[in-house]
mmCIF file of C-alpha atoms in Angstrom:
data_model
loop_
_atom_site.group_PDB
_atom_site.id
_atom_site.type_symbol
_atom_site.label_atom_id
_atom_site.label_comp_id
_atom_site.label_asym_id
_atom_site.label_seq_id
_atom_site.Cartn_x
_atom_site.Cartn_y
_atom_site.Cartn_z
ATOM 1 C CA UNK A 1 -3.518 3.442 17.900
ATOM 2 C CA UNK A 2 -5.677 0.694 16.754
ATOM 3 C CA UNK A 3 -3.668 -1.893 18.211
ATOM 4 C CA UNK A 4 -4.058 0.130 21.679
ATOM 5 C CA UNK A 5 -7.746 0.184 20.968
ATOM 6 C CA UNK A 6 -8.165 -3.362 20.029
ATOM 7 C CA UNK A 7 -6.530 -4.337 23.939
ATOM 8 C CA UNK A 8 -8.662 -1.869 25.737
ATOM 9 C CA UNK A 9 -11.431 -3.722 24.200
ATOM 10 C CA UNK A 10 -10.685 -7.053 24.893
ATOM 11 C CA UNK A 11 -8.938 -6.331 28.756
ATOM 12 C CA UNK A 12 -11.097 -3.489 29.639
ATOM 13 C CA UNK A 13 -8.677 -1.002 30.864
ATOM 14 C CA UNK A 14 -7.770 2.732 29.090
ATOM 15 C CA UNK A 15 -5.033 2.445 26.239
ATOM 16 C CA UNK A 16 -1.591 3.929 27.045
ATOM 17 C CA UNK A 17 0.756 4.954 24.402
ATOM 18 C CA UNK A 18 3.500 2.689 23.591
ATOM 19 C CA UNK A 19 6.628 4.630 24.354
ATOM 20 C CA UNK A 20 9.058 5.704 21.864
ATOM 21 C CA UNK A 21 11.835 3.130 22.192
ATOM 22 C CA UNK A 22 9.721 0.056 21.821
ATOM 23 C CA UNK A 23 11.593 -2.463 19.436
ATOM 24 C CA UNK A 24 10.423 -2.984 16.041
ATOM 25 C CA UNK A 25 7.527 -6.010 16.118
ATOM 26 C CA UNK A 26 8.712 -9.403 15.503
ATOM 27 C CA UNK A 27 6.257 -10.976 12.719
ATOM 28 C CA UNK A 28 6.398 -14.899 12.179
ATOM 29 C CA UNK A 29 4.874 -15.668 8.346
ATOM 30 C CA UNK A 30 3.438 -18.879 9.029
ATOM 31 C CA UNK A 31 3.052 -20.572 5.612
ATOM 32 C CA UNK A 32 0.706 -23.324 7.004
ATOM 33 C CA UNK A 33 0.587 -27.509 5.242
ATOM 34 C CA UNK A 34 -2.998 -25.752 3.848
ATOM 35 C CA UNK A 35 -1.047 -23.099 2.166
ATOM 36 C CA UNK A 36 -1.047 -24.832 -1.650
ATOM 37 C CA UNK A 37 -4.867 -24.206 -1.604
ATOM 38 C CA UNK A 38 -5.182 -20.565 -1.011
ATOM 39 C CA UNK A 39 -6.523 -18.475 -3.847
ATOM 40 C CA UNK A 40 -4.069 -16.499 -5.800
ATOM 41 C CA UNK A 41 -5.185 -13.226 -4.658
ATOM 42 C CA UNK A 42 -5.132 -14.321 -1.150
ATOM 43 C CA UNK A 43 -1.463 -15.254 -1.715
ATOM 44 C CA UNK A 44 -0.829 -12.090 -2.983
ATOM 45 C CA UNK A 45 -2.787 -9.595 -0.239
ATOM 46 C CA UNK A 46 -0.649 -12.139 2.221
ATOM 47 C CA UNK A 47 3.046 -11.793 0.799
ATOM 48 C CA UNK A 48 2.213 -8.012 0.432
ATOM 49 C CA UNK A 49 1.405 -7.785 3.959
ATOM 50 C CA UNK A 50 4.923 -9.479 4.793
ATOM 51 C CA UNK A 51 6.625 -6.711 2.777
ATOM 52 C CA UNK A 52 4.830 -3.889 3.427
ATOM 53 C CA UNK A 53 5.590 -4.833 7.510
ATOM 54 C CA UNK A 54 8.962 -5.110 6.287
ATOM 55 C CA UNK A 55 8.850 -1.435 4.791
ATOM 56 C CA UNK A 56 7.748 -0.256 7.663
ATOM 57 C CA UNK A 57 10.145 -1.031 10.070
ATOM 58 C CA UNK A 58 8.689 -4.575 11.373
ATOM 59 C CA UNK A 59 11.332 -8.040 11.421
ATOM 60 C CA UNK A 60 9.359 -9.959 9.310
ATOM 61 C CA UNK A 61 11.050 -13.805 9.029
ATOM 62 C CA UNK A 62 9.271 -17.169 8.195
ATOM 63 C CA UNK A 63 8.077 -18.747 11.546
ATOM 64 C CA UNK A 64 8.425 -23.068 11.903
ATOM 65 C CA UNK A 65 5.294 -24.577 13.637
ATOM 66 C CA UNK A 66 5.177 -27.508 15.829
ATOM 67 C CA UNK A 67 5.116 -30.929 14.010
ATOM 68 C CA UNK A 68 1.792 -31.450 15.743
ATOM 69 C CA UNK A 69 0.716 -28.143 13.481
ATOM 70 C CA UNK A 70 0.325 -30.574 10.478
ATOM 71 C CA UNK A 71 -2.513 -32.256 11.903
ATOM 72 C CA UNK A 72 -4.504 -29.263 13.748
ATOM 73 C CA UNK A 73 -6.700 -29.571 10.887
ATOM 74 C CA UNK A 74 -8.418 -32.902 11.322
ATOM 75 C CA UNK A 75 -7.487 -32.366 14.903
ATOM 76 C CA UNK A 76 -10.289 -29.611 15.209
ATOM 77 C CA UNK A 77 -12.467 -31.844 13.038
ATOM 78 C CA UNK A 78 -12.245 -34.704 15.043
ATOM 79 C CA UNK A 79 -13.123 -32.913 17.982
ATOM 80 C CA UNK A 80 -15.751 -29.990 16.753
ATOM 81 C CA UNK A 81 -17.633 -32.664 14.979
ATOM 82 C CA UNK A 82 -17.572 -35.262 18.235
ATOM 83 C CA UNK A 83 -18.552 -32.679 20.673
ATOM 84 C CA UNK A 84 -21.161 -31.004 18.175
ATOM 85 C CA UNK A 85 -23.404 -34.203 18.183
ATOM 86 C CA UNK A 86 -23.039 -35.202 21.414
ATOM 87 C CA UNK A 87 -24.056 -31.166 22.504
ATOM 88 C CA UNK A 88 -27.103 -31.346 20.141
ATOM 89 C CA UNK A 89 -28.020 -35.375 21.187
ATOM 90 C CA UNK A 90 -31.650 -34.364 22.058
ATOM 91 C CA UNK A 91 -32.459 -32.377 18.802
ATOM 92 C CA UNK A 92 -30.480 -35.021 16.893
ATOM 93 C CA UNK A 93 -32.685 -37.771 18.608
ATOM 94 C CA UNK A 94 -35.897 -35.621 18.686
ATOM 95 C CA UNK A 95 -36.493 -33.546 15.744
ATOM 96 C CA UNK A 96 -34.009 -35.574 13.626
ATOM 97 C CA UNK A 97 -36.292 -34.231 10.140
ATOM 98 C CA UNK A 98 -35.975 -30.546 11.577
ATOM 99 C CA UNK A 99 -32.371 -30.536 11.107
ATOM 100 C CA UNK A 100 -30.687 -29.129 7.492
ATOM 101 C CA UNK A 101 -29.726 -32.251 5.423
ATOM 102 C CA UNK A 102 -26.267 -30.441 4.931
ATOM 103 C CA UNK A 103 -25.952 -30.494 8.529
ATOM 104 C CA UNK A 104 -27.285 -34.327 9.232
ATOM 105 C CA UNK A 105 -24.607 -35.423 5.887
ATOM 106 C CA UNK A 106 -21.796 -33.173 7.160
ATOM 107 C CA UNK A 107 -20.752 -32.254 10.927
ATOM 108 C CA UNK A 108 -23.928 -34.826 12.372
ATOM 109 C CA UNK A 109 -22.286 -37.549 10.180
ATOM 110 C CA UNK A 110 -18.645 -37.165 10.503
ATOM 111 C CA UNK A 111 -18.884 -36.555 14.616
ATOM 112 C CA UNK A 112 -20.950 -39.735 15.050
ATOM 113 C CA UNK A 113 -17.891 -42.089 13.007
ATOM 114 C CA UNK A 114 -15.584 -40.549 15.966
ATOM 115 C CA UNK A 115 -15.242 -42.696 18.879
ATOM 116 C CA UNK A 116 -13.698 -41.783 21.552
ATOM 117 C CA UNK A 117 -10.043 -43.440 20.813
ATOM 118 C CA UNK A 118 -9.956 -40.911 17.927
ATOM 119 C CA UNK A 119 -11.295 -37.889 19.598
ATOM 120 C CA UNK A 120 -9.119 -38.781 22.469
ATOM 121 C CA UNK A 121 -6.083 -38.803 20.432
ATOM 122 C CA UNK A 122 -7.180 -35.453 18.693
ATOM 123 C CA UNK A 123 -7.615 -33.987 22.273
ATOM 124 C CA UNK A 124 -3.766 -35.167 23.231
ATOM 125 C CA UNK A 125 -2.342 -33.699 19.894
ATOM 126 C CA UNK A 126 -3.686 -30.560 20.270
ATOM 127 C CA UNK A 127 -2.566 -29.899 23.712
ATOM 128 C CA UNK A 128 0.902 -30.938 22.587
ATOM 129 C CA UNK A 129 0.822 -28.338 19.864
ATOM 130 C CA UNK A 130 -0.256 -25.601 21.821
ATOM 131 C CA UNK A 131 2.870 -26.422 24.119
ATOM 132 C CA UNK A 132 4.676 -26.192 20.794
ATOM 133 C CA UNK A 133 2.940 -22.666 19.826
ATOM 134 C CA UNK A 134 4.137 -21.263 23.530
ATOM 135 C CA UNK A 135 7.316 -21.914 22.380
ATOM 136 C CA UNK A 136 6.973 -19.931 18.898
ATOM 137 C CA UNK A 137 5.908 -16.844 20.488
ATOM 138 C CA UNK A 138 8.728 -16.481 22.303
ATOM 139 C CA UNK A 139 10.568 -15.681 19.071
ATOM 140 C CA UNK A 140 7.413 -13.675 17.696
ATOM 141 C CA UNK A 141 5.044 -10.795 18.660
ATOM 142 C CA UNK A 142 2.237 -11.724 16.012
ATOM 143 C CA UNK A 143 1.835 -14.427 13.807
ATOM 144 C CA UNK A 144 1.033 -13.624 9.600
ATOM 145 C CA UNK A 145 -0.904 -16.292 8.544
ATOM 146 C CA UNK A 146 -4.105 -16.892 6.491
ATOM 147 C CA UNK A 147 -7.355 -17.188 8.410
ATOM 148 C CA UNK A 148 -9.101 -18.266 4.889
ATOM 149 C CA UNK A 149 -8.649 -19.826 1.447
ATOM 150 C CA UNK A 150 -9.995 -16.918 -0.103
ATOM 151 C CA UNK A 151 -12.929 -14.274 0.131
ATOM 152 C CA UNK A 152 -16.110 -15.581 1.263
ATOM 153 C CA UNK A 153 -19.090 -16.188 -1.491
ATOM 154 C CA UNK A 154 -21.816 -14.020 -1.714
ATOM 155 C CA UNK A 155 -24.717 -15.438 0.170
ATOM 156 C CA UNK A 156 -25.095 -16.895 3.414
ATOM 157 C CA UNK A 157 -21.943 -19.308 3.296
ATOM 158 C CA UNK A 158 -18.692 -18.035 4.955
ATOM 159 C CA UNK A 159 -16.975 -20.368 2.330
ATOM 160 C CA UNK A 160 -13.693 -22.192 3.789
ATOM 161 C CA UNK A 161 -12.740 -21.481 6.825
ATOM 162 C CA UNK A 162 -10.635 -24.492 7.524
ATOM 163 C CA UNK A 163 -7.444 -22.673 7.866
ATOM 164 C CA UNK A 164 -8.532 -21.037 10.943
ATOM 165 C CA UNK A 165 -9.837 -24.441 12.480
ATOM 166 C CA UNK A 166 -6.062 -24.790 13.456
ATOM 167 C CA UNK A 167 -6.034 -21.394 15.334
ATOM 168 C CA UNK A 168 -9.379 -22.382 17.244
ATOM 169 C CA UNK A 169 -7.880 -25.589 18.113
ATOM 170 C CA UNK A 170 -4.868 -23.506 20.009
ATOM 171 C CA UNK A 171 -7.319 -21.291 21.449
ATOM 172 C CA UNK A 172 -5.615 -17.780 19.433
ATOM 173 C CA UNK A 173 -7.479 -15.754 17.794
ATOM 174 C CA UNK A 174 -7.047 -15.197 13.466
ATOM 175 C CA UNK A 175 -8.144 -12.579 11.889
#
């Protein structure tokens, strides 16, 4: 039901029901090159999620990424820190003091070392390994894998988020 609500949502028509001889779903875990610095609980919630998909009727099986996958990290860096300064070049030029000194050390900073050989390169990876990701649905339905390291802080900080910066960069959504 909420997997028929969540597509009427995003394609705007009504939800069917599934019938009854639809196959079980075909889950890939995807254990990403991040996955020695997740949290312990977040380990936990996700290899509890692979079973309890198991339990319920769901082929569950660990799911091989492209090569490319590896890099998707700094890939999405590369490129979300190049195109962020040259999008904001006016307030970076103009109101330069205005802007949050973690923002003018971090993102500003990194995006203006990238030249364009390096975002370039970053640009030609990730369409490679979002070829590569066509190919790994055809075995799967969904994808497991963590969008986070762990919870997010209390406060205003979403904490880190760089294991969905690999998801962004293949235009999929994690959740």
């Amino acid at each position: 039901e909420d997997i028929a609500l969540y597509r009427n949502m995003l394609v705007g028509i009504a939800p069917e029901a599934l019938p009854d001889d639809v196959p079980a779903p075909r889950v890939g875990f995807v254990r990403p090159p991040q996955w020695s610095r997740l949290e312990a609980s977040t380990l936990r919630l996700l290899e509890e999620a692979a079973l309890r998909l198991s339990r319920a009727g769901a082929t569950v099986v660990d799911a091989a990424m492209p090569l490319e996958f590896a890099q998707a990290e700094e890939d999405h860096r590369v490129i979300s820190c190049r195109e962020f300064v040259q999008n904001f070049t006016r307030e970076i030029e103009h109101h330069w003091n205005e802007i949050s000194e973690d923002l003018r050390n971090g993102k500003i900073k990194t995006g203006m070392g990238y030249g364009f050989d390096p975002y370039r390169a970053a640009q030609i990876s990730a369409a490679r390994c979002r070829g590569g990701l066509a190919a790994v649905f055809a075995d799967y339905d969904v994808l497991l894998a963590p969008a986070a390291v762990g919870d997010a802080p209390i406060g205003w900080n979403t904490g880190d988020s760089t294991l969905a910066s690999p998801w962004s960069l293949m235009h999929t959504p994690c959740m």
